[in-house]
Amino acid sequence: MISVILLGAGNVGTHLYKAFSSSDAVTVTQWYNRNRTSISSYANEVEITDSLTEIKNADVYIMAISDDDIAQFSSDLPFTNRLVVHTSGSVAMHDIDKKNKIGVFYPLQTFSKDAEIDFTEVPICIEVYEKENLKILKDLAKATGCKPHKITTEQRQTLHLAAVFVNNFTNQLYRIGHEICETKNIEFEILHPLIEETAKKIQNMSPFMAQTGPAKRNDKKTIKRQLKLIEKEEHEAIYKMLTSSIKKTHGVKNYRPRKGKAN
Amino acid sequence: MISVILLGAGNVGTHLYKAFSSSDAVTVTQWYNRNRTSISSYANEVEITDSLTEIKNADVYIMAISDDDIAQFSSDLPFTNRLVVHTSGSVAMHDIDKKNKIGVFYPLQTFSKDAEIDFTEVPICIEVYEKENLKILKDLAKATGCKPHKITTEQRQTLHLAAVFVNNFTNQLYRIGHEICETKNIEFEILHPLIEETAKKIQNMSPFMAQTGPAKRNDKKTIKRQLKLIEKEEHEAIYKMLTSSIKKTHGVKNYRPRKGKAN
């Protein structure tokens, strides 16, 4: 049985709590949050606290807090020589105060308070400073049904960058699709199956192979017609940039090269 | 029983053939393609032809051909006063020669030869010139388990534009994620669950509500660190543009306004 103390109750912290508390191989010894009220509804199932001095002993301490708070918070911890990890995609492991054993336990997924997550599908990216702490973090990931991936700091930060493209930026394209539909009183829901299929397709083929559409076909007529249809300058700029990017990727001739260094 | 003659055997034609031939309420009377060889493997289950003069009678003729060929091909058809529809998202219905009854049967989905499609999930956007032809196209959509949506030409073209954003452009972001992973020897597959969840999330909440990440949080440190990590100028430009778009959508102060007309 792995004992865990969760520090923080944002989206990641809350989803981790749910995943850990439903695992037979993990016990959440305590859940700390600086604002006690936001976790008070869990008080009947787990010990909650808003005081660092009350923090007990556990195998792993997981800081699920803002990136900017990690360094200071880890210094404020009133104990030493225990395993303390953060859950951030981009903060360096060495930002954690070295009075404790340090590591990273980064779940590569998008967490919203209201969306249930199937945790068995979440890859957990793991880093440790001392090799001997690798096993317990791997076991912790596996105990929640997740797949652990041992990676370097640089790989984690690169993954986080790639995640911004495939998650945040993709979601913004959904948002633009939604806006475009609204201008003509079309229900955005008509696009749901297409969105799902686009994501599903690349589970079995590379995004390069999966590409379709006017940019890849270099269908100038459609591109011209669509640019005319666009009402917002911001959408037009994004349309042009991504059309040019697709043309480049697929070797379409006569794409307009962008100024600056070659790439 | 609705009889259909399919004209064309690209991705859309082939997927339509499979959907129709597996429906009890539809019979594919003939499948025409100018290149007979590409459909010869179906010759034992459906009558195939490469000659327009051999084309038989049917309730609906579906042109699943290139956008640019629709006008000419519809003029070349050696019959009149029958129901002829195209499957394009962007070509005007009136591009079809009016010697026949005209309409549109646009399946809003991404079709690749190698990806199987659950056709029951595909919205079919329908337009007709004469109202009396609406019912048969609706029935045809329903016969394959699809949901028919009667829309206007402008709405269809707007949907097609929105589809380019949520499908082709999204897929290009997947491609960039793939490229970024490759530079650091990371398996792109680690991002698959995130990609699926991003698409799944907006089936139940709006993309506006679903947004997360450094741009929405206006997390300047992470944005700066990620911009440093990016190796390709093209990726940098896309990162900056979509970050600015997210900031604008979510009312983050101090986004850098773009020059030109207000939007």
Short mmCIF file of C-alpha atoms in Angstrom, two decimals:
data_model
loop_
_atom_site.label_atom_id
_atom_site.label_comp_id
_atom_site.label_asym_id
_atom_site.label_seq_id
_atom_site.Cartn_x
_atom_site.Cartn_y
_atom_site.Cartn_z
CA MET A 1 0.00 0.00 0.00
CA ILE A 2 1.42 3.37 -1.02
CA SER A 3 0.53 6.29 1.24
CA VAL A 4 0.14 9.67 -0.40
CA ILE A 5 -0.39 13.19 0.87
CA LEU A 6 -1.94 15.49 -1.69
CA LEU A 7 -1.00 19.14 -1.55
CA GLY A 8 -3.42 21.30 -3.51
CA ALA A 9 -6.99 20.94 -4.70
CA GLY A 10 -7.18 22.45 -8.17
CA ASN A 11 -8.23 20.44 -11.24
CA VAL A 12 -5.20 18.16 -11.17
CA GLY A 13 -5.29 17.67 -7.40
CA THR A 14 -8.98 16.82 -7.42
CA HIS A 15 -8.66 14.32 -10.28
CA LEU A 16 -5.62 12.73 -8.61
CA TYR A 17 -7.57 12.44 -5.35
CA LYS A 18 -10.40 10.62 -7.13
CA ALA A 19 -7.99 8.29 -8.92
CA PHE A 20 -6.02 7.48 -5.75
CA SER A 21 -9.04 7.05 -3.51
CA SER A 22 -10.56 4.54 -5.92
CA SER A 23 -7.39 2.42 -5.98
CA ASP A 24 -6.94 -0.45 -3.53
CA ALA A 25 -3.17 -0.02 -3.62
CA VAL A 26 -3.10 3.64 -2.57
CA THR A 27 -4.22 5.40 0.57
CA VAL A 28 -4.56 9.16 0.71
CA THR A 29 -3.31 9.92 4.22
CA GLN A 30 -4.14 13.60 4.06
CA TRP A 31 -5.31 16.26 1.67
CA TYR A 32 -3.88 19.72 2.25
CA ASN A 33 -5.24 22.90 0.73
CA ARG A 34 -4.54 26.44 1.86
CA ASN A 35 -8.26 27.07 1.52
CA ARG A 36 -9.93 24.41 3.66
CA THR A 37 -13.47 25.17 2.49
CA SER A 38 -12.86 24.06 -1.08
CA ILE A 39 -12.18 20.48 0.09
CA SER A 40 -14.47 20.42 3.13
CA SER A 41 -16.98 18.26 1.25
CA TYR A 42 -14.39 15.45 1.28
CA ALA A 43 -13.86 15.66 5.05
CA ASN A 44 -15.92 12.54 5.73
CA GLU A 45 -13.72 10.35 3.54
CA VAL A 46 -10.22 11.78 3.97
CA GLU A 47 -8.37 13.82 6.56
CA ILE A 48 -8.23 17.38 5.33
CA THR A 49 -6.08 20.24 6.58
CA ASP A 50 -5.09 23.80 5.76
CA SER A 51 -2.06 23.80 8.06
CA LEU A 52 1.40 22.72 6.91
CA THR A 53 2.46 22.07 10.50
CA GLU A 54 -0.21 19.36 10.80
CA ILE A 55 1.12 17.38 7.87
CA LYS A 56 1.76 13.71 8.63
CA ASN A 57 4.09 11.04 7.34
CA ALA A 58 3.58 9.44 3.93
CA ASP A 59 5.52 7.69 1.17
CA VAL A 60 4.89 10.40 -1.42
CA TYR A 61 3.93 14.09 -1.20
CA ILE A 62 2.34 15.38 -4.38
CA MET A 63 2.26 19.13 -4.97
CA ALA A 64 -0.61 19.79 -7.37
CA ILE A 65 -0.25 23.56 -7.27
CA SER A 66 0.44 26.48 -9.61
CA ASP A 67 3.75 26.37 -11.46
CA ASP A 68 4.82 29.66 -9.94
CA ASP A 69 4.23 28.46 -6.38
CA ILE A 70 6.23 25.23 -6.56
CA ALA A 71 9.66 26.56 -5.52
CA GLN A 72 8.43 28.61 -2.56
CA PHE A 73 5.88 26.04 -1.37
CA SER A 74 8.47 23.25 -1.40
CA SER A 75 10.76 25.42 0.77
CA ASP A 76 7.92 26.06 3.19
CA LEU A 77 7.35 22.34 3.83
CA PRO A 78 8.25 21.74 7.51
CA PHE A 79 9.99 18.40 6.95
CA THR A 80 13.05 16.97 5.18
CA ASN A 81 14.29 13.85 3.42
CA ARG A 82 10.86 12.72 2.20
CA LEU A 83 9.78 12.17 -1.43
CA VAL A 84 8.18 15.37 -2.75
CA VAL A 85 7.05 15.62 -6.38
CA HIS A 86 5.28 18.21 -8.50
CA THR A 87 2.74 17.59 -11.28
CA SER A 88 3.75 20.32 -13.70
CA GLY A 89 4.53 19.86 -17.38
CA SER A 90 6.97 22.70 -17.57
CA VAL A 91 8.60 23.45 -14.19
CA ALA A 92 12.09 21.99 -13.70
CA MET A 93 12.37 19.19 -11.15
CA HIS A 94 15.22 21.10 -9.50
CA ASP A 95 12.90 23.95 -8.59
CA ILE A 96 11.78 21.72 -5.72
CA ASP A 97 13.70 22.43 -2.51
CA LYS A 98 16.41 19.80 -2.16
CA LYS A 99 15.95 19.40 1.56
CA ASN A 100 13.56 16.66 0.40
CA LYS A 101 13.94 13.89 -2.21
CA ILE A 102 12.57 15.31 -5.41
CA GLY A 103 10.69 14.09 -8.45
CA VAL A 104 7.96 14.76 -11.00
CA PHE A 105 4.63 12.99 -11.47
CA TYR A 106 3.10 14.71 -14.51
CA PRO A 107 -0.24 13.39 -15.78
CA LEU A 108 -0.40 14.28 -19.47
CA GLN A 109 -4.08 15.03 -19.74
CA THR A 110 -6.51 17.95 -19.79
CA PHE A 111 -8.38 18.33 -16.53
CA SER A 112 -11.52 20.35 -16.00
CA LYS A 113 -13.44 20.24 -12.75
CA ASP A 114 -16.64 19.16 -14.50
CA ALA A 115 -15.28 16.56 -16.91
CA GLU A 116 -14.87 13.00 -15.63
CA ILE A 117 -11.60 11.40 -16.69
CA ASP A 118 -10.92 7.73 -17.33
CA PHE A 119 -7.63 7.68 -15.48
CA THR A 120 -6.57 4.36 -16.96
CA GLU A 121 -5.96 6.25 -20.19
CA VAL A 122 -3.68 8.90 -18.70
CA PRO A 123 0.08 8.65 -19.37
CA ILE A 124 2.11 9.66 -16.30
CA CYS A 125 5.51 11.20 -17.06
CA ILE A 126 7.93 10.46 -14.26
CA GLU A 127 11.27 11.98 -13.28
CA VAL A 128 13.35 11.38 -10.17
CA TYR A 129 16.63 12.83 -8.89
CA GLU A 130 17.64 9.63 -7.10
CA LYS A 131 17.05 6.43 -9.01
CA GLU A 132 15.84 4.59 -5.92
CA ASN A 133 12.63 6.68 -5.95
CA LEU A 134 11.63 5.66 -9.46
CA LYS A 135 9.92 2.43 -8.49
CA ILE A 136 7.44 3.90 -6.03
CA LEU A 137 6.30 6.56 -8.52
CA LYS A 138 5.92 3.94 -11.24
CA ASP A 139 3.95 1.75 -8.83
CA LEU A 140 1.79 4.73 -7.89
CA ALA A 141 0.96 5.37 -11.54
CA LYS A 142 0.20 1.71 -12.14
CA ALA A 143 -1.96 1.53 -9.01
CA THR A 144 -4.36 3.97 -10.65
CA GLY A 145 -4.23 2.03 -13.92
CA CYS A 146 -2.04 4.61 -15.66
CA LYS A 147 0.93 3.97 -17.88
CA PRO A 148 4.14 5.42 -16.39
CA HIS A 149 6.76 6.88 -18.76
CA LYS A 150 10.21 7.66 -17.44
CA ILE A 151 11.37 10.78 -19.27
CA THR A 152 13.92 13.57 -18.95
CA THR A 153 13.16 17.16 -18.01
CA GLU A 154 13.73 18.24 -21.60
CA GLN A 155 11.40 15.54 -22.92
CA ARG A 156 8.71 16.52 -20.41
CA GLN A 157 8.93 20.17 -21.36
CA THR A 158 8.83 19.21 -25.04
CA LEU A 159 5.77 17.03 -24.43
CA HIS A 160 4.10 19.90 -22.61
CA LEU A 161 4.80 22.15 -25.60
CA ALA A 162 3.36 19.54 -27.99
CA ALA A 163 0.37 19.21 -25.64
CA VAL A 164 -0.33 22.94 -25.94
CA PHE A 165 -0.55 22.49 -29.72
CA VAL A 166 -2.75 19.38 -29.74
CA ASN A 167 -4.93 20.42 -26.80
CA ASN A 168 -5.17 24.17 -26.10
CA PHE A 169 -4.66 25.29 -29.70
CA THR A 170 -6.91 22.56 -31.07
CA ASN A 171 -9.58 23.58 -28.59
CA GLN A 172 -9.25 27.17 -29.81
CA LEU A 173 -9.89 25.92 -33.37
CA TYR A 174 -13.04 24.24 -32.03
CA ARG A 175 -13.94 27.60 -30.50
CA ILE A 176 -13.48 29.33 -33.85
CA GLY A 177 -15.60 26.65 -35.53
CA HIS A 178 -18.26 27.37 -32.91
CA GLU A 179 -18.10 31.12 -33.59
CA ILE A 180 -18.31 30.60 -37.35
CA CYS A 181 -21.38 28.37 -36.94
CA GLU A 182 -23.07 30.91 -34.67
CA THR A 183 -22.84 33.67 -37.29
CA LYS A 184 -25.16 31.66 -39.55
CA ASN A 185 -27.39 30.11 -36.87
CA ILE A 186 -25.94 26.64 -37.32
CA GLU A 187 -25.77 24.28 -34.36
CA PHE A 188 -22.13 23.58 -33.53
CA GLU A 189 -23.22 20.07 -32.54
CA ILE A 190 -23.37 19.13 -36.26
CA LEU A 191 -19.56 19.26 -36.14
CA HIS A 192 -19.20 16.93 -33.14
CA PRO A 193 -18.92 13.68 -35.14
CA LEU A 194 -16.29 15.25 -37.41
CA ILE A 195 -14.28 16.44 -34.41
CA GLU A 196 -14.41 13.00 -32.81
CA GLU A 197 -13.44 11.26 -36.02
CA THR A 198 -10.51 13.64 -36.62
CA ALA A 199 -9.11 12.75 -33.20
CA LYS A 200 -9.88 9.03 -33.61
CA LYS A 201 -8.28 8.76 -37.03
CA ILE A 202 -4.78 9.59 -35.81
CA GLN A 203 -4.90 6.84 -33.22
CA ASN A 204 -4.24 4.47 -36.14
CA MET A 205 -2.48 6.56 -38.76
CA SER A 206 -0.02 9.45 -38.60
CA PRO A 207 -1.44 12.99 -38.82
CA PHE A 208 0.56 13.32 -42.03
CA MET A 209 -1.34 10.42 -43.61
CA ALA A 210 -4.68 11.51 -42.13
CA GLN A 211 -4.67 14.99 -43.69
CA THR A 212 -7.42 15.88 -46.20
CA GLY A 213 -9.06 19.11 -47.38
CA PRO A 214 -8.54 22.09 -49.69
CA ALA A 215 -5.04 23.07 -48.46
CA LYS A 216 -3.61 19.59 -48.97
CA ARG A 217 -5.33 19.29 -52.38
CA ASN A 218 -4.12 22.82 -53.20
CA ASP A 219 -7.74 23.55 -54.16
CA LYS A 220 -7.33 27.25 -54.83
CA LYS A 221 -10.97 27.88 -55.75
CA THR A 222 -12.25 26.57 -52.42
CA ILE A 223 -9.55 28.38 -50.46
CA LYS A 224 -10.44 31.65 -52.19
CA ARG A 225 -14.18 31.10 -51.61
CA GLN A 226 -13.61 30.28 -47.94
CA LEU A 227 -11.41 33.34 -47.37
CA LYS A 228 -14.27 35.44 -48.74
CA LEU A 229 -16.71 33.80 -46.33
CA ILE A 230 -14.60 34.58 -43.26
CA GLU A 231 -15.88 37.60 -41.39
CA LYS A 232 -13.19 38.14 -38.73
CA GLU A 233 -9.70 39.30 -39.57
CA GLU A 234 -8.33 37.11 -36.77
CA HIS A 235 -9.91 33.99 -38.31
CA GLU A 236 -8.57 34.98 -41.71
CA ALA A 237 -5.01 35.24 -40.39
CA ILE A 238 -5.25 31.82 -38.73
CA TYR A 239 -6.80 30.31 -41.89
CA LYS A 240 -3.96 31.65 -44.04
CA MET A 241 -1.22 30.58 -41.65
CA LEU A 242 -2.46 27.02 -41.18
CA THR A 243 -3.28 26.61 -44.88
CA SER A 244 0.29 27.62 -45.67
CA SER A 245 1.58 25.22 -43.01
CA ILE A 246 -0.38 22.29 -44.49
CA LYS A 247 0.83 23.13 -48.01
CA LYS A 248 4.39 23.17 -46.79
CA THR A 249 4.05 19.89 -44.92
CA HIS A 250 2.59 18.19 -47.98
CA GLY A 251 4.97 19.74 -50.47
CA VAL A 252 2.31 21.68 -52.34
CA LYS A 253 4.05 23.96 -54.82
CA ASN A 254 3.63 27.72 -54.83
CA TYR A 255 2.83 28.14 -51.15
CA ARG A 256 3.78 31.64 -50.10
CA PRO A 257 7.06 31.28 -48.16
CA ARG A 258 7.23 33.16 -44.87
CA LYS A 259 9.97 35.71 -44.31
CA GLY A 260 12.86 35.03 -41.94
CA LYS A 261 15.07 32.08 -41.21
CA ALA A 262 14.54 28.96 -43.28
CA ASN A 263 12.87 25.97 -41.62
CA MET B 1 -36.53 0.73 -51.46
CA ILE B 2 -34.55 3.70 -52.79
CA SER B 3 -32.45 3.04 -55.88
CA VAL B 4 -29.19 4.95 -56.18
CA ILE B 5 -26.58 5.30 -58.90
CA LEU B 6 -23.20 6.36 -57.56
CA LEU B 7 -21.04 8.48 -59.83
CA GLY B 8 -17.43 8.52 -58.68
CA ALA B 9 -15.26 6.28 -56.53
CA GLY B 10 -13.02 8.57 -54.47
CA ASN B 11 -13.06 8.53 -50.67
CA VAL B 12 -16.62 9.87 -50.37
CA GLY B 13 -17.99 7.65 -53.15
CA THR B 14 -16.43 4.54 -51.66
CA HIS B 15 -17.70 5.26 -48.15
CA LEU B 16 -21.17 6.03 -49.52
CA TYR B 17 -21.15 2.77 -51.46
CA LYS B 18 -20.35 0.82 -48.30
CA ALA B 19 -23.05 2.63 -46.31
CA PHE B 20 -25.70 2.16 -49.00
CA SER B 21 -24.88 -1.45 -49.75
CA SER B 22 -25.19 -2.37 -46.10
CA SER B 23 -28.66 -0.79 -45.83
CA ASP B 24 -31.81 -2.86 -46.45
CA ALA B 25 -33.69 0.21 -47.65
CA VAL B 26 -31.24 1.19 -50.41
CA THR B 27 -30.13 -0.57 -53.55
CA VAL B 28 -27.12 0.60 -55.53
CA THR B 29 -28.27 0.05 -59.10
CA GLN B 30 -24.94 0.98 -60.64
CA TRP B 31 -21.57 2.41 -59.75
CA TYR B 32 -19.96 4.58 -62.39
CA ASN B 33 -16.32 5.60 -62.44
CA ARG B 34 -14.36 6.97 -65.37
CA ASN B 35 -11.59 4.58 -64.37
CA ARG B 36 -13.23 1.17 -64.27
CA THR B 37 -10.24 -0.62 -62.74
CA SER B 38 -10.43 1.23 -59.45
CA ILE B 39 -13.87 -0.29 -58.74
CA SER B 40 -13.42 -3.61 -60.53
CA SER B 41 -13.02 -5.41 -57.19
CA TYR B 42 -16.70 -4.60 -56.48
CA ALA B 43 -17.92 -6.07 -59.79
CA ASN B 44 -19.24 -9.22 -58.17
CA GLU B 45 -21.57 -7.31 -55.85
CA VAL B 46 -22.70 -4.30 -57.92
CA GLU B 47 -22.97 -3.42 -61.59
CA ILE B 48 -20.01 -1.23 -62.48
CA THR B 49 -19.47 0.89 -65.55
CA ASP B 50 -17.14 3.50 -67.02
CA SER B 51 -19.55 4.60 -69.70
CA LEU B 52 -22.09 7.37 -69.17
CA THR B 53 -24.23 6.06 -72.03
CA GLU B 54 -24.78 2.80 -70.15
CA ILE B 55 -26.25 4.52 -67.13
CA LYS B 56 -29.60 3.14 -66.02
CA ASN B 57 -32.66 4.49 -64.24
CA ALA B 58 -32.62 5.23 -60.52
CA ASP B 59 -34.31 7.40 -57.93
CA VAL B 60 -31.18 9.36 -57.05
CA TYR B 61 -27.88 10.00 -58.87
CA ILE B 62 -25.07 10.95 -56.53
CA MET B 63 -22.02 12.71 -57.96
CA ALA B 64 -19.15 12.03 -55.56
CA ILE B 65 -16.54 13.77 -57.70
CA SER B 66 -14.08 16.65 -57.49
CA ASP B 67 -15.60 20.08 -56.86
CA ASP B 68 -14.17 21.43 -60.10
CA ASP B 69 -15.72 18.67 -62.18
CA ILE B 70 -19.30 18.98 -60.93
CA ALA B 71 -20.62 21.56 -63.40
CA GLN B 72 -19.17 19.92 -66.51
CA PHE B 73 -19.93 16.37 -65.45
CA SER B 74 -23.57 17.21 -64.71
CA SER B 75 -23.87 18.71 -68.21
CA ASP B 76 -22.40 15.56 -69.71
CA LEU B 77 -25.04 13.30 -68.16
CA PRO B 78 -27.05 11.84 -71.07
CA PHE B 79 -30.47 12.12 -69.38
CA THR B 80 -32.85 14.77 -68.06
CA ASN B 81 -35.45 15.37 -65.36
CA ARG B 82 -33.94 12.94 -62.85
CA LEU B 83 -32.73 13.77 -59.33
CA VAL B 84 -28.98 14.53 -59.45
CA VAL B 85 -27.11 15.64 -56.33
CA HIS B 86 -23.53 16.44 -55.47
CA THR B 87 -21.71 15.70 -52.20
CA SER B 88 -19.56 18.82 -51.93
CA GLY B 89 -19.34 21.11 -48.93
CA SER B 90 -18.59 24.20 -50.92
CA VAL B 91 -19.93 23.97 -54.51
CA ALA B 92 -23.23 25.80 -55.12
CA MET B 93 -26.23 23.56 -55.82
CA HIS B 94 -26.93 25.64 -58.90
CA ASP B 95 -23.66 24.56 -60.48
CA ILE B 96 -25.46 21.33 -61.35
CA ASP B 97 -26.97 21.42 -64.84
CA LYS B 98 -30.68 22.22 -64.54
CA LYS B 99 -31.73 19.79 -67.20
CA ASN B 100 -32.08 17.48 -64.18
CA LYS B 101 -33.66 18.01 -60.76
CA ILE B 102 -30.89 19.21 -58.51
CA GLY B 103 -29.85 18.86 -54.89
CA VAL B 104 -27.02 18.37 -52.43
CA PHE B 105 -26.25 15.39 -50.21
CA TYR B 106 -23.20 16.49 -48.20
CA PRO B 107 -21.87 14.08 -45.58
CA LEU B 108 -20.08 16.21 -42.99
CA GLN B 109 -17.23 13.88 -42.14
CA THR B 110 -13.59 13.24 -42.94
CA PHE B 111 -13.11 10.32 -45.26
CA SER B 112 -9.87 8.47 -45.84
CA LYS B 113 -9.73 5.30 -47.88
CA ASP B 114 -8.16 3.35 -45.03
CA ALA B 115 -10.25 4.56 -42.11
CA GLU B 116 -13.52 2.78 -41.41
CA ILE B 117 -16.39 5.17 -40.62
CA ASP B 118 -19.39 4.54 -38.41
CA PHE B 119 -21.89 6.04 -40.80
CA THR B 120 -24.62 6.29 -38.18
CA GLU B 121 -22.66 9.18 -36.71
CA VAL B 122 -22.40 11.19 -39.93
CA PRO B 123 -24.62 14.28 -40.30
CA ILE B 124 -25.93 14.63 -43.86
CA CYS B 125 -26.56 18.20 -44.99
CA ILE B 126 -29.34 18.31 -47.55
CA GLU B 127 -30.43 20.94 -50.04
CA VAL B 128 -32.98 20.67 -52.84
CA TYR B 129 -34.17 23.06 -55.52
CA GLU B 130 -37.69 21.63 -55.61
CA LYS B 131 -39.22 20.88 -52.23
CA GLU B 132 -40.76 17.62 -53.46
CA ASN B 133 -37.29 16.06 -53.62
CA LEU B 134 -36.47 16.72 -49.97
CA LYS B 135 -38.20 13.62 -48.61
CA ILE B 136 -36.31 11.06 -50.68
CA LEU B 137 -32.93 12.54 -49.72
CA LYS B 138 -33.92 12.61 -46.06
CA ASP B 139 -35.10 8.99 -46.35
CA LEU B 140 -31.83 8.06 -48.04
CA ALA B 141 -29.82 9.58 -45.19
CA LYS B 142 -31.98 7.85 -42.60
CA ALA B 143 -31.70 4.52 -44.44
CA THR B 144 -27.97 4.55 -43.70
CA GLY B 145 -28.60 5.56 -40.08
CA CYS B 146 -27.47 9.14 -40.62
CA LYS B 147 -29.09 12.28 -39.32
CA PRO B 148 -30.30 14.52 -42.16
CA HIS B 149 -30.09 18.32 -41.72
CA LYS B 150 -31.91 20.57 -44.17
CA ILE B 151 -29.71 23.63 -44.62
CA THR B 152 -29.20 26.52 -47.01
CA THR B 153 -26.27 26.88 -49.43
CA GLU B 154 -24.81 29.61 -47.24
CA GLN B 155 -25.11 27.44 -44.13
CA ARG B 156 -23.48 24.49 -45.92
CA GLN B 157 -20.57 26.61 -47.09
CA THR B 158 -20.20 28.05 -43.60
CA LEU B 159 -20.22 24.54 -42.11
CA HIS B 160 -17.57 23.50 -44.61
CA LEU B 161 -15.45 26.46 -43.54
CA ALA B 162 -15.89 25.57 -39.86
CA ALA B 163 -15.04 21.96 -40.76
CA VAL B 164 -11.72 23.08 -42.24
CA PHE B 165 -10.85 24.68 -38.89
CA VAL B 166 -11.91 21.78 -36.66
CA ASN B 167 -10.67 19.02 -38.97
CA ASN B 168 -7.87 19.99 -41.40
CA PHE B 169 -6.32 22.68 -39.22
CA THR B 170 -6.68 20.59 -36.06
CA ASN B 171 -5.01 17.70 -37.86
CA GLN B 172 -2.15 20.01 -38.80
CA LEU B 173 -1.73 20.88 -35.11
CA TYR B 174 -1.52 17.13 -34.44
CA ARG B 175 1.14 17.00 -37.15
CA ILE B 176 3.11 19.78 -35.47
CA GLY B 177 2.80 17.96 -32.13
CA HIS B 178 4.18 14.89 -33.89
CA GLU B 179 7.12 16.87 -35.31
CA ILE B 180 7.90 18.43 -31.94
CA CYS B 181 7.92 15.01 -30.26
CA GLU B 182 10.21 13.58 -32.94
CA THR B 183 12.88 16.22 -32.30
CA LYS B 184 13.35 14.82 -28.79
CA ASN B 185 12.75 11.13 -29.54
CA ILE B 186 9.40 11.06 -27.78
CA GLU B 187 6.69 8.71 -29.01
CA PHE B 188 3.78 10.75 -30.36
CA GLU B 189 1.49 8.02 -29.03
CA ILE B 190 1.90 9.45 -25.50
CA LEU B 191 -0.30 12.33 -26.72
CA HIS B 192 -3.10 10.11 -28.06
CA PRO B 193 -5.18 10.05 -24.85
CA LEU B 194 -4.91 13.84 -24.55
CA ILE B 195 -6.03 14.29 -28.15
CA GLU B 196 -9.01 11.99 -27.64
CA GLU B 197 -10.01 13.69 -24.40
CA THR B 198 -9.76 17.17 -25.97
CA ALA B 199 -12.22 16.09 -28.66
CA LYS B 200 -14.47 14.24 -26.20
CA LYS B 201 -14.66 17.10 -23.75
CA ILE B 202 -16.44 19.45 -26.13
CA GLN B 203 -19.18 16.91 -26.78
CA ASN B 204 -20.54 17.96 -23.37
CA MET B 205 -19.26 21.49 -22.83
CA SER B 206 -18.57 24.43 -25.12
CA PRO B 207 -15.00 24.88 -26.37
CA PHE B 208 -15.03 28.19 -24.50
CA MET B 209 -15.68 26.41 -21.20
CA ALA B 210 -13.28 23.57 -22.03
CA GLN B 211 -10.22 25.77 -22.55
CA THR B 212 -7.23 25.35 -20.21
CA GLY B 213 -3.49 26.01 -20.47
CA PRO B 214 -0.90 28.78 -20.28
CA ALA B 215 -2.55 31.19 -22.75
CA LYS B 216 -5.90 31.14 -20.93
CA ARG B 217 -4.16 31.48 -17.56
CA ASN B 218 -1.97 34.22 -19.04
CA ASP B 219 0.97 32.29 -17.63
CA LYS B 220 3.73 34.45 -19.09
CA LYS B 221 6.60 32.41 -17.67
CA THR B 222 5.45 29.18 -19.32
CA ILE B 223 4.69 30.94 -22.61
CA LYS B 224 8.17 32.48 -22.64
CA ARG B 225 9.80 29.15 -21.79
CA GLN B 226 7.83 27.35 -24.49
CA LEU B 227 8.69 29.94 -27.14
CA LYS B 228 12.36 29.32 -26.33
CA LEU B 229 11.88 25.57 -26.76
CA ILE B 230 10.37 25.90 -30.24
CA GLU B 231 12.90 25.18 -32.97
CA LYS B 232 10.96 26.02 -36.14
CA GLU B 233 10.02 29.57 -37.02
CA GLU B 234 6.76 28.29 -38.55
CA HIS B 235 5.76 26.65 -35.26
CA GLU B 236 6.67 29.82 -33.38
CA ALA B 237 4.40 31.93 -35.57
CA ILE B 238 1.49 29.52 -35.08
CA TYR B 239 2.16 29.38 -31.33
CA LYS B 240 2.08 33.17 -31.06
CA MET B 241 -1.03 33.58 -33.20
CA LEU B 242 -3.10 30.96 -31.39
CA THR B 243 -1.91 32.09 -27.96
CA SER B 244 -3.04 35.61 -28.83
CA SER B 245 -6.36 34.24 -30.12
CA ILE B 246 -7.00 32.35 -26.86
CA LYS B 247 -6.10 35.41 -24.78
CA LYS B 248 -8.51 37.50 -26.78
CA THR B 249 -11.32 34.96 -26.50
CA HIS B 250 -10.88 34.74 -22.75
CA GLY B 251 -10.45 38.46 -22.18
CA VAL B 252 -6.89 38.20 -20.95
CA LYS B 253 -5.51 41.70 -20.56
CA ASN B 254 -2.40 42.90 -22.36
CA TYR B 255 -2.68 40.58 -25.34
CA ARG B 256 -0.84 42.18 -28.23
CA PRO B 257 -3.55 43.56 -30.53
CA ARG B 258 -3.11 42.75 -34.20
CA LYS B 259 -2.98 45.55 -36.72
CA GLY B 260 -5.86 46.21 -39.10
CA LYS B 261 -9.64 46.28 -38.78
CA ALA B 262 -11.10 45.66 -35.32
CA ASN B 263 -12.79 42.36 -34.64
#
